Amino acid sequence: MSAPSWQKVLSTLAGGRSRVLYAQAVLGQPLDATQKELQRLVDAGLLTSEHAVADGLFQQVLAAAAAPTPRGVDRFFRDGRIDGLPRAGQDRTDLLAHLAGRLFPADDELGEREVNRLLATVTHDVPSLRRALVDHGFLERRDDGTGYRRVTGEL
């Protein structure tokens, strides 16, 4: 059986009478409740069918509601943006490769203003990210600084 949703638990505890009855159960006091009141607590998962406190309910509800742990480059994004680059290593390379492929067309040359606009969609530190993409070979910058092109494996 799966854990009840946090919404079901909270909506049940939002009722004053349910909250009192649950508190009594937690404290080991006798429950002076109607069958309907007890069933509401059981249905919410707060009490077992024997009207005992359901151990581990809150841990189960929290675990079920927790967001999955991001993997790969997704772990560097918060609300679609990155706070900064990993300091070095494969994580940095993977993230830069991902951003280059995601943000820049393969065959178009873009001006610095357009590059900055695209980078601003994922970071507040546009100059550092632009520099890292160039330094790591994912973007190629014209010598006169007027244009950028994504570096692809086909040269």
C-alpha positions as protocol buffer text, in pm:
chain_id: "A"
residue {
  index: 1
  type: MET
  ca { x: 0 y: 0 z: 0 }
}
residue {
  index: 2
  type: SER
  ca { x: 136 y: 342 z: -89 }
}
residue {
  index: 3
  type: ALA
  ca { x: 168 y: 626 z: 160 }
}
residue {
  index: 4
  type: PRO
  ca { x: -119 y: 874 z: 170 }
}
residue {
  index: 5
  type: SER
  ca { x: -54 y: 1206 z: 7 }
}
residue {
  index: 6
  type: TRP
  ca { x: 56 y: 1500 z: 216 }
}
residue {
  index: 7
  type: GLN
  ca { x: -258 y: 1681 z: 100 }
}
residue {
  index: 8
  type: LYS
  ca { x: -481 y: 1409 z: 248 }
}
residue {
  index: 9
  type: VAL
  ca { x: -289 y: 1409 z: 579 }
}
residue {
  index: 10
  type: LEU
  ca { x: -299 y: 1788 z: 612 }
}
residue {
  index: 11
  type: SER
  ca { x: -660 y: 1825 z: 505 }
}
residue {
  index: 12
  type: THR
  ca { x: -758 y: 1573 z: 771 }
}
residue {
  index: 13
  type: LEU
  ca { x: -551 y: 1744 z: 1039 }
}
residue {
  index: 14
  type: ALA
  ca { x: -697 y: 2080 z: 936 }
}
residue {
  index: 15
  type: GLY
  ca { x: -1019 y: 1978 z: 1110 }
}
residue {
  index: 16
  type: GLY
  ca { x: -1004 y: 2066 z: 1478 }
}
residue {
  index: 17
  type: ARG
  ca { x: -1181 y: 1752 z: 1594 }
}
residue {
  index: 18
  type: SER
  ca { x: -954 y: 1526 z: 1385 }
}
residue {
  index: 19
  type: ARG
  ca { x: -649 y: 1704 z: 1524 }
}
residue {
  index: 20
  type: VAL
  ca { x: -770 y: 1653 z: 1884 }
}
residue {
  index: 21
  type: LEU
  ca { x: -839 y: 1284 z: 1822 }
}
residue {
  index: 22
  type: TYR
  ca { x: -502 y: 1233 z: 1657 }
}
residue {
  index: 23
  type: ALA
  ca { x: -329 y: 1407 z: 1949 }
}
residue {
  index: 24
  type: GLN
  ca { x: -510 y: 1179 z: 2190 }
}
residue {
  index: 25
  type: ALA
  ca { x: -397 y: 875 z: 1993 }
}
residue {
  index: 26
  type: VAL
  ca { x: -36 y: 998 z: 1990 }
}
residue {
  index: 27
  type: LEU
  ca { x: -48 y: 1054 z: 2366 }
}
residue {
  index: 28
  type: GLY
  ca { x: -197 y: 707 z: 2421 }
}
residue {
  index: 29
  type: GLN
  ca { x: -524 y: 842 z: 2558 }
}
residue {
  index: 30
  type: PRO
  ca { x: -857 y: 669 z: 2498 }
}
residue {
  index: 31
  type: LEU
  ca { x: -1036 y: 788 z: 2185 }
}
residue {
  index: 32
  type: ASP
  ca { x: -1391 y: 907 z: 2238 }
}
residue {
  index: 33
  type: ALA
  ca { x: -1478 y: 920 z: 1870 }
}
residue {
  index: 34
  type: THR
  ca { x: -1751 y: 814 z: 1634 }
}
residue {
  index: 35
  type: GLN
  ca { x: -1681 y: 542 z: 1381 }
}
residue {
  index: 36
  type: LYS
  ca { x: -1690 y: 807 z: 1106 }
}
residue {
  index: 37
  type: GLU
  ca { x: -1427 y: 1020 z: 1283 }
}
residue {
  index: 38
  type: LEU
  ca { x: -1201 y: 719 z: 1333 }
}
residue {
  index: 39
  type: GLN
  ca { x: -1246 y: 613 z: 971 }
}
residue {
  index: 40
  type: ARG
  ca { x: -1143 y: 960 z: 853 }
}
residue {
  index: 41
  type: LEU
  ca { x: -814 y: 923 z: 1048 }
}
residue {
  index: 42
  type: VAL
  ca { x: -763 y: 571 z: 912 }
}
residue {
  index: 43
  type: ASP
  ca { x: -835 y: 683 z: 553 }
}
residue {
  index: 44
  type: ALA
  ca { x: -579 y: 961 z: 589 }
}
residue {
  index: 45
  type: GLY
  ca { x: -323 y: 707 z: 708 }
}
residue {
  index: 46
  type: LEU
  ca { x: -285 y: 872 z: 1048 }
}
residue {
  index: 47
  type: LEU
  ca { x: -421 y: 566 z: 1231 }
}
residue {
  index: 48
  type: THR
  ca { x: -403 y: 196 z: 1149 }
}
residue {
  index: 49
  type: SER
  ca { x: -721 y: -8 z: 1108 }
}
residue {
  index: 50
  type: GLU
  ca { x: -677 y: -104 z: 1476 }
}
residue {
  index: 51
  type: HIS
  ca { x: -684 y: 270 z: 1562 }
}
residue {
  index: 52
  type: ALA
  ca { x: -317 y: 281 z: 1664 }
}
residue {
  index: 53
  type: VAL
  ca { x: -87 y: 564 z: 1550 }
}
residue {
  index: 54
  type: ALA
  ca { x: 62 y: 479 z: 1210 }
}
residue {
  index: 55
  type: ASP
  ca { x: 438 y: 469 z: 1272 }
}
residue {
  index: 56
  type: GLY
  ca { x: 655 y: 627 z: 1005 }
}
residue {
  index: 57
  type: LEU
  ca { x: 366 y: 797 z: 827 }
}
residue {
  index: 58
  type: PHE
  ca { x: 530 y: 1140 z: 809 }
}
residue {
  index: 59
  type: GLN
  ca { x: 860 y: 998 z: 681 }
}
residue {
  index: 60
  type: GLN
  ca { x: 670 y: 805 z: 413 }
}
residue {
  index: 61
  type: VAL
  ca { x: 471 y: 1112 z: 309 }
}
residue {
  index: 62
  type: LEU
  ca { x: 785 y: 1326 z: 290 }
}
residue {
  index: 63
  type: ALA
  ca { x: 973 y: 1061 z: 92 }
}
residue {
  index: 64
  type: ALA
  ca { x: 683 y: 1024 z: -153 }
}
residue {
  index: 65
  type: ALA
  ca { x: 658 y: 1400 z: -203 }
}
residue {
  index: 66
  type: ALA
  ca { x: 1032 y: 1460 z: -242 }
}
residue {
  index: 67
  type: ALA
  ca { x: 1152 y: 1566 z: -582 }
}
residue {
  index: 68
  type: PRO
  ca { x: 1376 y: 1314 z: -752 }
}
residue {
  index: 69
  type: THR
  ca { x: 1746 y: 1385 z: -725 }
}
residue {
  index: 70
  type: PRO
  ca { x: 1864 y: 1540 z: -1052 }
}
residue {
  index: 71
  type: ARG
  ca { x: 2128 y: 1347 z: -1242 }
}
residue {
  index: 72
  type: GLY
  ca { x: 2392 y: 1443 z: -1496 }
}
residue {
  index: 73
  type: VAL
  ca { x: 2405 y: 1808 z: -1596 }
}
residue {
  index: 74
  type: ASP
  ca { x: 2053 y: 1861 z: -1461 }
}
residue {
  index: 75
  type: ARG
  ca { x: 2197 y: 1873 z: -1109 }
}
residue {
  index: 76
  type: PHE
  ca { x: 2360 y: 2210 z: -1188 }
}
residue {
  index: 77
  type: PHE
  ca { x: 2028 y: 2375 z: -1280 }
}
residue {
  index: 78
  type: ARG
  ca { x: 1784 y: 2542 z: -1041 }
}
residue {
  index: 79
  type: ASP
  ca { x: 1465 y: 2668 z: -1201 }
}
residue {
  index: 80
  type: GLY
  ca { x: 1623 y: 2641 z: -1546 }
}
residue {
  index: 81
  type: ARG
  ca { x: 1934 y: 2843 z: -1458 }
}
residue {
  index: 82
  type: ILE
  ca { x: 2282 y: 2767 z: -1333 }
}
residue {
  index: 83
  type: ASP
  ca { x: 2431 y: 2947 z: -1035 }
}
residue {
  index: 84
  type: GLY
  ca { x: 2783 y: 2886 z: -1154 }
}
residue {
  index: 85
  type: LEU
  ca { x: 3005 y: 2637 z: -1327 }
}
residue {
  index: 86
  type: PRO
  ca { x: 3163 y: 2336 z: -1162 }
}
residue {
  index: 87
  type: ARG
  ca { x: 3524 y: 2429 z: -1086 }
}
residue {
  index: 88
  type: ALA
  ca { x: 3691 y: 2179 z: -1315 }
}
residue {
  index: 89
  type: GLY
  ca { x: 3689 y: 1828 z: -1445 }
}
residue {
  index: 90
  type: GLN
  ca { x: 3438 y: 1625 z: -1638 }
}
residue {
  index: 91
  type: ASP
  ca { x: 3138 y: 1795 z: -1474 }
}
residue {
  index: 92
  type: ARG
  ca { x: 3247 y: 2132 z: -1610 }
}
residue {
  index: 93
  type: THR
  ca { x: 3314 y: 1990 z: -1956 }
}
residue {
  index: 94
  type: ASP
  ca { x: 2980 y: 1806 z: -1964 }
}
residue {
  index: 95
  type: LEU
  ca { x: 2786 y: 2116 z: -1858 }
}
residue {
  index: 96
  type: LEU
  ca { x: 2960 y: 2339 z: -2113 }
}
residue {
  index: 97
  type: ALA
  ca { x: 2900 y: 2086 z: -2391 }
}
residue {
  index: 98
  type: HIS
  ca { x: 2534 y: 2065 z: -2292 }
}
residue {
  index: 99
  type: LEU
  ca { x: 2493 y: 2444 z: -2290 }
}
residue {
  index: 100
  type: ALA
  ca { x: 2669 y: 2487 z: -2624 }
}
residue {
  index: 101
  type: GLY
  ca { x: 2449 y: 2227 z: -2789 }
}
residue {
  index: 102
  type: ARG
  ca { x: 2133 y: 2357 z: -2626 }
}
residue {
  index: 103
  type: LEU
  ca { x: 2184 y: 2729 z: -2686 }
}
residue {
  index: 104
  type: PHE
  ca { x: 2380 y: 2772 z: -3008 }
}
residue {
  index: 105
  type: PRO
  ca { x: 2289 y: 2663 z: -3361 }
}
residue {
  index: 106
  type: ALA
  ca { x: 2554 y: 2450 z: -3526 }
}
residue {
  index: 107
  type: ASP
  ca { x: 2608 y: 2648 z: -3845 }
}
residue {
  index: 108
  type: ASP
  ca { x: 2529 y: 3009 z: -3757 }
}
residue {
  index: 109
  type: GLU
  ca { x: 2767 y: 3285 z: -3662 }
}
residue {
  index: 110
  type: LEU
  ca { x: 2628 y: 3507 z: -3389 }
}
residue {
  index: 111
  type: GLY
  ca { x: 2732 y: 3850 z: -3269 }
}
residue {
  index: 112
  type: GLU
  ca { x: 2838 y: 3905 z: -2909 }
}
residue {
  index: 113
  type: ARG
  ca { x: 2506 y: 4070 z: -2824 }
}
residue {
  index: 114
  type: GLU
  ca { x: 2311 y: 3762 z: -2943 }
}
residue {
  index: 115
  type: VAL
  ca { x: 2550 y: 3525 z: -2761 }
}
residue {
  index: 116
  type: ASN
  ca { x: 2504 y: 3727 z: -2443 }
}
residue {
  index: 117
  type: ARG
  ca { x: 2125 y: 3722 z: -2482 }
}
residue {
  index: 118
  type: LEU
  ca { x: 2125 y: 3342 z: -2516 }
}
residue {
  index: 119
  type: LEU
  ca { x: 2360 y: 3294 z: -2221 }
}
residue {
  index: 120
  type: ALA
  ca { x: 2149 y: 3527 z: -2006 }
}
residue {
  index: 121
  type: THR
  ca { x: 1865 y: 3274 z: -2030 }
}
residue {
  index: 122
  type: VAL
  ca { x: 2067 y: 3032 z: -1813 }
}
residue {
  index: 123
  type: THR
  ca { x: 2301 y: 3244 z: -1599 }
}
residue {
  index: 124
  type: HIS
  ca { x: 2354 y: 3582 z: -1436 }
}
residue {
  index: 125
  type: ASP
  ca { x: 2729 y: 3566 z: -1502 }
}
residue {
  index: 126
  type: VAL
  ca { x: 2726 y: 3594 z: -1880 }
}
residue {
  index: 127
  type: PRO
  ca { x: 3092 y: 3700 z: -1929 }
}
residue {
  index: 128
  type: SER
  ca { x: 3230 y: 3407 z: -1726 }
}
residue {
  index: 129
  type: LEU
  ca { x: 3016 y: 3153 z: -1905 }
}
residue {
  index: 130
  type: ARG
  ca { x: 3100 y: 3298 z: -2250 }
}
residue {
  index: 131
  type: ARG
  ca { x: 3471 y: 3290 z: -2164 }
}
residue {
  index: 132
  type: ALA
  ca { x: 3450 y: 2931 z: -2037 }
}
residue {
  index: 133
  type: LEU
  ca { x: 3274 y: 2817 z: -2356 }
}
residue {
  index: 134
  type: VAL
  ca { x: 3549 y: 2975 z: -2566 }
}
residue {
  index: 135
  type: ASP
  ca { x: 3837 y: 2857 z: -2343 }
}
residue {
  index: 136
  type: HIS
  ca { x: 3708 y: 2499 z: -2345 }
}
residue {
  index: 137
  type: GLY
  ca { x: 3663 y: 2495 z: -2722 }
}
residue {
  index: 138
  type: PHE
  ca { x: 3284 y: 2486 z: -2742 }
}
residue {
  index: 139
  type: LEU
  ca { x: 3255 y: 2832 z: -2899 }
}
residue {
  index: 140
  type: GLU
  ca { x: 3497 y: 2981 z: -3146 }
}
residue {
  index: 141
  type: ARG
  ca { x: 3548 y: 3357 z: -3135 }
}
residue {
  index: 142
  type: ARG
  ca { x: 3660 y: 3561 z: -3434 }
}
residue {
  index: 143
  type: ASP
  ca { x: 3995 y: 3730 z: -3379 }
}
residue {
  index: 144
  type: ASP
  ca { x: 3834 y: 4072 z: -3411 }
}
residue {
  index: 145
  type: GLY
  ca { x: 3565 y: 3974 z: -3155 }
}
residue {
  index: 146
  type: THR
  ca { x: 3274 y: 4040 z: -3388 }
}
residue {
  index: 147
  type: GLY
  ca { x: 3131 y: 3690 z: -3403 }
}
residue {
  index: 148
  type: TYR
  ca { x: 3100 y: 3353 z: -3234 }
}
residue {
  index: 149
  type: ARG
  ca { x: 3030 y: 3011 z: -3379 }
}
residue {
  index: 150
  type: ARG
  ca { x: 2960 y: 2682 z: -3202 }
}
residue {
  index: 151
  type: VAL
  ca { x: 3241 y: 2434 z: -3257 }
}
residue {
  index: 152
  type: THR
  ca { x: 3116 y: 2101 z: -3383 }
}
residue {
  index: 153
  type: GLY
  ca { x: 3309 y: 1777 z: -3430 }
}
residue {
  index: 154
  type: GLU
  ca { x: 3294 y: 1831 z: -3807 }
}
residue {
  index: 155
  type: LEU
  ca { x: 3584 y: 2062 z: -3896 }
}
